[in-house]
mmCIF file of C-alpha atoms in Angstrom:
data_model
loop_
_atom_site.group_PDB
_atom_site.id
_atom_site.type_symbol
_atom_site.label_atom_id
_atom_site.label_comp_id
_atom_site.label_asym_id
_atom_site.label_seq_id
_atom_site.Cartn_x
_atom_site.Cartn_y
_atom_site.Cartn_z
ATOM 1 C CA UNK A 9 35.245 12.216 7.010
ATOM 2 C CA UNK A 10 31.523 11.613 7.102
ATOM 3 C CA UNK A 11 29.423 13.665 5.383
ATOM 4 C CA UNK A 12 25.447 14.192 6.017
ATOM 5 C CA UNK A 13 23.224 11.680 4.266
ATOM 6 C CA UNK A 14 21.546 13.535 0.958
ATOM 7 C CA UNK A 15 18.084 15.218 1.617
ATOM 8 C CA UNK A 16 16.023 12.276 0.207
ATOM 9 C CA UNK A 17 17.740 9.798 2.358
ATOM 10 C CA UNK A 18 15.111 7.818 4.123
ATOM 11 C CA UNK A 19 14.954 7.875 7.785
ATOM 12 C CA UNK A 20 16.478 5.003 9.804
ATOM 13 C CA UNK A 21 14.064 3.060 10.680
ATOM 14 C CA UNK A 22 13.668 -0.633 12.887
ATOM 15 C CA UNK A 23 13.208 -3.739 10.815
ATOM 16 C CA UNK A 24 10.029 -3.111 8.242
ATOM 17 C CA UNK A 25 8.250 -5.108 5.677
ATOM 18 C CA UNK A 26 5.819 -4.001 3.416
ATOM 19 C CA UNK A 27 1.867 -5.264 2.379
ATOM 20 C CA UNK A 28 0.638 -3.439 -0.624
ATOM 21 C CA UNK A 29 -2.803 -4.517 -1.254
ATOM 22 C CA UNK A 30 -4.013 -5.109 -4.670
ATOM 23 C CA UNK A 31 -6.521 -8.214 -4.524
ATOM 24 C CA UNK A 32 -9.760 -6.047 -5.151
ATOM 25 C CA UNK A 33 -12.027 -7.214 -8.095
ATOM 26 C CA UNK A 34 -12.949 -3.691 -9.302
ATOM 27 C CA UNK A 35 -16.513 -4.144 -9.384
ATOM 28 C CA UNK A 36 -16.644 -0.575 -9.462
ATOM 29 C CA UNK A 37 -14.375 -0.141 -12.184
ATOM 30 C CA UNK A 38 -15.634 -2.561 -14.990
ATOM 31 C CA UNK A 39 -13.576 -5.402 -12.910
ATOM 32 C CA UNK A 40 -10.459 -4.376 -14.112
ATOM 33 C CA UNK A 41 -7.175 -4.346 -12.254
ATOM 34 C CA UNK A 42 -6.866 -0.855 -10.753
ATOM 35 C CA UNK A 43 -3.032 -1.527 -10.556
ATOM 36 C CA UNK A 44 -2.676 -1.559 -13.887
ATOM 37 C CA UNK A 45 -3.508 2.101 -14.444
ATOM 38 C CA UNK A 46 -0.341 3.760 -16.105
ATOM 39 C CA UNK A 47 0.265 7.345 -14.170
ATOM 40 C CA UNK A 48 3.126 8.838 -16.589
ATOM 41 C CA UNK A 49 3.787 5.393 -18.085
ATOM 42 C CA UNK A 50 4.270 3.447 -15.251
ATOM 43 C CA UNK A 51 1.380 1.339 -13.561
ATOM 44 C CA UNK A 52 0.066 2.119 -10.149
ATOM 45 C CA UNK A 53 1.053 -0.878 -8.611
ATOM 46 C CA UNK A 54 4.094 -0.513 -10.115
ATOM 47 C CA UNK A 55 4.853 2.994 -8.732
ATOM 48 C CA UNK A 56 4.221 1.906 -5.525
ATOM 49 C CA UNK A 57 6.850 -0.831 -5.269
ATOM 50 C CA UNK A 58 9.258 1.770 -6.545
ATOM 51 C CA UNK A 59 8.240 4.186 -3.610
ATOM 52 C CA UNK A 60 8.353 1.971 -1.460
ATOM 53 C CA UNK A 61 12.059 1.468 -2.620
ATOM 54 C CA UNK A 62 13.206 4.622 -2.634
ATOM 55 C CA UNK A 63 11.674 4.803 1.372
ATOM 56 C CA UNK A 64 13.802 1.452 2.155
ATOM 57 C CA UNK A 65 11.669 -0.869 2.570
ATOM 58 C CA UNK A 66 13.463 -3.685 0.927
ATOM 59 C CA UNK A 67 11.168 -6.370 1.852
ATOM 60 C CA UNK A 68 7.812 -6.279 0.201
ATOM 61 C CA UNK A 69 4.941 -8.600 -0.536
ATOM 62 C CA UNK A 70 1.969 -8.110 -2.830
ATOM 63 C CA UNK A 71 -1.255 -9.098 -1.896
ATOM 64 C CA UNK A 72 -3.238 -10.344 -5.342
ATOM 65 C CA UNK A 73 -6.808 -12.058 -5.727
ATOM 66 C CA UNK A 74 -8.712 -11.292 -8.419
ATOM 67 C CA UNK A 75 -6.750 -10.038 -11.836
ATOM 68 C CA UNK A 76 -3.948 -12.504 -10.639
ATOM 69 C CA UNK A 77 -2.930 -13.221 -13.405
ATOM 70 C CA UNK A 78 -2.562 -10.011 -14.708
ATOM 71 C CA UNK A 79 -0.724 -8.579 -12.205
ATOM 72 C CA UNK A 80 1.878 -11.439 -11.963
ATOM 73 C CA UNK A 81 2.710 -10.671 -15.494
ATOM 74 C CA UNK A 82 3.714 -6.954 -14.191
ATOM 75 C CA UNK A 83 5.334 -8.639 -11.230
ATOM 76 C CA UNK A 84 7.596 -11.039 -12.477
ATOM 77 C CA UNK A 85 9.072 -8.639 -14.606
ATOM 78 C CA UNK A 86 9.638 -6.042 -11.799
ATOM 79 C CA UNK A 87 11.337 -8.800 -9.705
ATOM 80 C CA UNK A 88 13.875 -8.723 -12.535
ATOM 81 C CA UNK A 89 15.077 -5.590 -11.674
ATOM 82 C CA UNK A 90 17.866 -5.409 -8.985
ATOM 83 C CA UNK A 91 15.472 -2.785 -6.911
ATOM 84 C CA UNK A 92 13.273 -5.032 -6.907
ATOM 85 C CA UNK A 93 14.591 -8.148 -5.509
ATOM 86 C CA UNK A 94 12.904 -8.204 -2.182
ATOM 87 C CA UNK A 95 9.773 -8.612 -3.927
ATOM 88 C CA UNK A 96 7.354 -11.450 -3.701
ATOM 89 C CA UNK A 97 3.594 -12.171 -3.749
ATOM 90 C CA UNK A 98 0.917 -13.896 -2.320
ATOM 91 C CA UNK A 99 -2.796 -14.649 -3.853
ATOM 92 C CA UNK A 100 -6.033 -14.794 -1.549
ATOM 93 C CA UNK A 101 -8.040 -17.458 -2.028
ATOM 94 C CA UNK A 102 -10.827 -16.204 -1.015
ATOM 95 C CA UNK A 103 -10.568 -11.806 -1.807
ATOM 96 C CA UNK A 104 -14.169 -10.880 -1.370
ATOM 97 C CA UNK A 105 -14.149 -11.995 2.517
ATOM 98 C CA UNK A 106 -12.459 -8.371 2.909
ATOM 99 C CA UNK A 107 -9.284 -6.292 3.850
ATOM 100 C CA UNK A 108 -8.719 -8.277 6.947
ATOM 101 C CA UNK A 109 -8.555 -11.808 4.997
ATOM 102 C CA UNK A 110 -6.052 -10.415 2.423
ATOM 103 C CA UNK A 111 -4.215 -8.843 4.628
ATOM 104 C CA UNK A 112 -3.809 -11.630 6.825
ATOM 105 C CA UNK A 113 -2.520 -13.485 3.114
ATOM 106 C CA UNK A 114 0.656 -10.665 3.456
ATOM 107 C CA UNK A 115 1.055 -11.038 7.186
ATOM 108 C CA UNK A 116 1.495 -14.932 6.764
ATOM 109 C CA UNK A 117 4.070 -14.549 4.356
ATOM 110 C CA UNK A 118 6.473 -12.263 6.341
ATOM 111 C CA UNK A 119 8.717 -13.159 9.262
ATOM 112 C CA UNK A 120 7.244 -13.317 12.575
ATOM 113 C CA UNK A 121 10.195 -11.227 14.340
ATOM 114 C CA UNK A 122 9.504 -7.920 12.256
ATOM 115 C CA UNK A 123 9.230 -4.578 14.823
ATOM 116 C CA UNK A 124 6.902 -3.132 12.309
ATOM 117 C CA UNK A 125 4.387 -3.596 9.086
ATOM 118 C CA UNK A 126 3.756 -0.699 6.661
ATOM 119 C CA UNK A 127 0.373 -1.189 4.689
ATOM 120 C CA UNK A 128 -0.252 0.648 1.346
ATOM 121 C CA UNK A 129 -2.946 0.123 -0.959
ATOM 122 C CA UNK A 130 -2.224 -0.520 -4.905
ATOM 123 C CA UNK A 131 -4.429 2.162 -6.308
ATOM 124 C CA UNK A 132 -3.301 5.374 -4.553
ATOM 125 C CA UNK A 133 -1.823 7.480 -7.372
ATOM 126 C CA UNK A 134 -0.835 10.612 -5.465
ATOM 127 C CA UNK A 135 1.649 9.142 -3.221
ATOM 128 C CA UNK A 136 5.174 10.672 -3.230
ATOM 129 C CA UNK A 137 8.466 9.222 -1.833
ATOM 130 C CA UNK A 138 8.224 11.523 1.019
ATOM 131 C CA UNK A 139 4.427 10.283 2.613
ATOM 132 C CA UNK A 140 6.659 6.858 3.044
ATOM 133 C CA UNK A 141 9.052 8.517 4.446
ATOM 134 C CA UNK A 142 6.933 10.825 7.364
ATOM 135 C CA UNK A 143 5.095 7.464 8.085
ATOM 136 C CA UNK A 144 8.174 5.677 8.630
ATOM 137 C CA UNK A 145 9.931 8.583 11.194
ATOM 138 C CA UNK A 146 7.086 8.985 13.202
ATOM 139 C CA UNK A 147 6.993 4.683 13.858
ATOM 140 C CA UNK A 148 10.530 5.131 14.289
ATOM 141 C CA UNK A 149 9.694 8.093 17.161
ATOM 142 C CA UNK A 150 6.490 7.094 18.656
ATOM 143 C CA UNK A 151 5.701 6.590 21.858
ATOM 144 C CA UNK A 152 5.578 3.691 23.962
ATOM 145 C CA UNK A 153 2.741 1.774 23.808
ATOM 146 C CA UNK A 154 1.858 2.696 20.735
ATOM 147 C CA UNK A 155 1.165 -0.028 18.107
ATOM 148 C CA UNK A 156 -0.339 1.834 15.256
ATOM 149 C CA UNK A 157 0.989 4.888 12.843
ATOM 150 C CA UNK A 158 -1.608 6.314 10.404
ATOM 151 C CA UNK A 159 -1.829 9.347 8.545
ATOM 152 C CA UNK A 160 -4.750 11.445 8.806
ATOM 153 C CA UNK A 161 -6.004 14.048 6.506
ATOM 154 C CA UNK A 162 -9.330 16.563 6.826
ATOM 155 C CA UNK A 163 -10.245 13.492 9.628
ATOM 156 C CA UNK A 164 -10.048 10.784 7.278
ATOM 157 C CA UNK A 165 -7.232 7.939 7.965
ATOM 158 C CA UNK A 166 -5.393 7.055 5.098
ATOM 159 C CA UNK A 167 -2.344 4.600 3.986
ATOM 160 C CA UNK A 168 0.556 4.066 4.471
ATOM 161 C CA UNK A 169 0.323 2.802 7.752
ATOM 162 C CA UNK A 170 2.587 1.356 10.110
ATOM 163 C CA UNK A 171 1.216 -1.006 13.410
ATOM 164 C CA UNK A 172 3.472 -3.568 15.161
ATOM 165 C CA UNK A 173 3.379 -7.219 16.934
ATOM 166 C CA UNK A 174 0.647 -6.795 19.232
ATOM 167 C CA UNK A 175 -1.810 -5.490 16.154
ATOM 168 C CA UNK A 176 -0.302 -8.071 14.034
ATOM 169 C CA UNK A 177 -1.107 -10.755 16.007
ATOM 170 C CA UNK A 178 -4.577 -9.498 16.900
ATOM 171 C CA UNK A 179 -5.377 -9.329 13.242
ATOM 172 C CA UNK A 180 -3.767 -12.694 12.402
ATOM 173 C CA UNK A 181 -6.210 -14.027 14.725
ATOM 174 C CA UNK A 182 -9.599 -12.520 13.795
ATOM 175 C CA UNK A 183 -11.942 -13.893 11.371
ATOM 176 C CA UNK A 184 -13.335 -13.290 8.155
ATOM 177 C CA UNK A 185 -13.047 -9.634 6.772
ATOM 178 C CA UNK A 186 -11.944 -8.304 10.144
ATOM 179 C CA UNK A 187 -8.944 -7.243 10.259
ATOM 180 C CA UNK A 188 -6.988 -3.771 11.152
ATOM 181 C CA UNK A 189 -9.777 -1.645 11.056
ATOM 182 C CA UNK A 190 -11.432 -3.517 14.156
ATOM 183 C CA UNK A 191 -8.662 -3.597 16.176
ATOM 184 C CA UNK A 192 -7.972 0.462 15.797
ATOM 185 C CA UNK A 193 -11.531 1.501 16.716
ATOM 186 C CA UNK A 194 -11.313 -1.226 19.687
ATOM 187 C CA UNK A 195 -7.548 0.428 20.848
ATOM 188 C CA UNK A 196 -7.638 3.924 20.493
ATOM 189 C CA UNK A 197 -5.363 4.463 23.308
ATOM 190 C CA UNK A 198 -2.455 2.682 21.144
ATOM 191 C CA UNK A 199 -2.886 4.351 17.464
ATOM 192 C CA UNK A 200 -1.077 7.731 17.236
ATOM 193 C CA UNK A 201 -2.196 9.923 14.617
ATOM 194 C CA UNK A 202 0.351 11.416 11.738
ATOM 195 C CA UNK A 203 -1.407 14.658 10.809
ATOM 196 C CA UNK A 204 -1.135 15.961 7.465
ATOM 197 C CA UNK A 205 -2.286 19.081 5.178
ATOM 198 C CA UNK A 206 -2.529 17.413 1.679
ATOM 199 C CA UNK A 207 -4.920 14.202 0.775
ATOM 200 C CA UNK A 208 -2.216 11.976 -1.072
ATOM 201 C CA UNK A 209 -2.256 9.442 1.795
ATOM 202 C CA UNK A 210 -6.188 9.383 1.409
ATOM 203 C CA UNK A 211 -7.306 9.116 -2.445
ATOM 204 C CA UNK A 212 -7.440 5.461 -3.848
ATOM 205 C CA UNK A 213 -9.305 5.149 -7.417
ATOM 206 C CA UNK A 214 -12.785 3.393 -6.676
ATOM 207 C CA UNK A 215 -14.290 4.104 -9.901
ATOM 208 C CA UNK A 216 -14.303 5.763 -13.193
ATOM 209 C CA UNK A 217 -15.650 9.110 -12.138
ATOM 210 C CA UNK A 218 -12.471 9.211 -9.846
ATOM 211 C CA UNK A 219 -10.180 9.712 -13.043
ATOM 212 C CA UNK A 220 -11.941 12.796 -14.066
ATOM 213 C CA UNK A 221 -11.641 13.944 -10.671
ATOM 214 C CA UNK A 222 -7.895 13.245 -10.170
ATOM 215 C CA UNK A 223 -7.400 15.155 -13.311
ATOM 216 C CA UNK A 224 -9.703 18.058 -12.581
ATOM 217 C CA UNK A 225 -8.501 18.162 -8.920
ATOM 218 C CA UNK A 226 -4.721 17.398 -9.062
ATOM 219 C CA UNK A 227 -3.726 17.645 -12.592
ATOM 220 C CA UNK A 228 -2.727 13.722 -13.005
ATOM 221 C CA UNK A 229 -4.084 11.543 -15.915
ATOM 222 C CA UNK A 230 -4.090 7.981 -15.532
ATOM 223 C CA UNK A 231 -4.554 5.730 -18.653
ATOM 224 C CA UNK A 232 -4.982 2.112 -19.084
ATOM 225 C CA UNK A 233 -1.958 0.217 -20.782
ATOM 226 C CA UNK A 234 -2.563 -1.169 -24.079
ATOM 227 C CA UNK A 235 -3.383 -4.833 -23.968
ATOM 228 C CA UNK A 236 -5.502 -6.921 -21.863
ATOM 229 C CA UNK A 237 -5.561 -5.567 -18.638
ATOM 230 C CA UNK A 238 -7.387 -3.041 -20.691
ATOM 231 C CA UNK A 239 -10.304 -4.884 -21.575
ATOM 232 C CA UNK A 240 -10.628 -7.004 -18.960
ATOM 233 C CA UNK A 241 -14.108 -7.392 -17.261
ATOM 234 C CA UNK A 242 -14.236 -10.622 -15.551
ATOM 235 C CA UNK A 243 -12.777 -11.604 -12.168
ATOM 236 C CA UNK A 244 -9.304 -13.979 -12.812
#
């Protein structure tokens, strides 16, 4: 007999890969690898993966630059876990051209036949399982013509997004730091809006006063990890 998938199955969805972006130097943040930051333990970038996971998305690429080095470290061990076998990254030669060039790094590294590309940035430390999730049903139920899912809080767009082959190939074929961002404000008619009451999909961690806020605001403490990564204030 078949029985109803559990409450915290996720949705089924077309063919997705996943960019999390995580090449920034940090210049706000002492140039240190934002990533890194341990929420409960377990590093940002880290946490992400494992969302992304648990939204099934098995096929996800990392998008490093500067802190490379670093962050491989953190990497190679996650790939050793069986969750975490569809993991790979790439590193941008060139991260301080912008979003667009980085993101272009994760684009060329996926196949060319996906119906969809979720973006999530490696510093956002309020995400739950569940903003995947939303993102992910309302690409799955959108309407035609539409080539771009974002969430959007208080009017502010956040991440995870979702766009598809036409925006993909638009953005694979711009130049320097342009990238997604260009493309939505020039193609309005094809982004569709996911509403939502709560700013997880909308706080990232730019710099050091953001910690006190995240704590003040939201109760969460994030902590560097003992080592290195710690005291590390020069690009890699």
């Amino acid at each position: 007999m078949n029985r109803p998938p559990p409450p915290d199955h996720p949705p089924a969805t077309e063919p997705i890969a996943a960019i999390v972006m995580a090449a920034g130097a940090g210049s706000r943040f002492g140039f240190r690898p934002k990533g890194l930051l341990q929420r409960d333990g377990e590093a940002l970038l880290a946490r992400q993966l494992r969302l992304l996971a648990q939204a099934g998305v098995s096929r996800r690429v990392v998008v490093l630059g500067h802190h490379a080095g670093d962050i491989t470290a953190l990497l190679r061990k996650l790939r050793a876990q069986p969750a975490q076998a569809g993991l790979s990254w790439v590193v941008n030669p060139a991260p301080d051209d912008g979003p667009g060039s980085s993101l272009r790094c994760g684009l060329a590294s996926l196949p060319e036949d996906l119906d969809g590309v979720l973006v999530l940035l490696g510093d956002q430390p309020l995400l739950e399982p569940q903003d995947l999730r939303a993102v992910l049903q309302a690409w799955a139920e959108r309407a035609p013509g539409i080539e771009l899912v974002l969430p959007l809080h208080a009017g502010q767009p956040g991440h995870p997004l979702v766009f598809g082959p036409q925006a993909r190939q638009a953005v694979m074929a711009a130049q320097g730091g342009a990238g997604l961002r260009e493309w939505r404000r020039a193609h309005p008619e094809q982004v569709q809006a996911l509403p939502v009451d709560h700013p997880r999909c909308t706080t990232d961690i730019d710099t050091e006063a953001d910690l006190s806020t995240l704590a003040a605001a939201h109760g969460v403490h994030l902590r560097w990890p003992a080592g290195p990564a710690r005291d590390q204030h020069r690009n890699q």
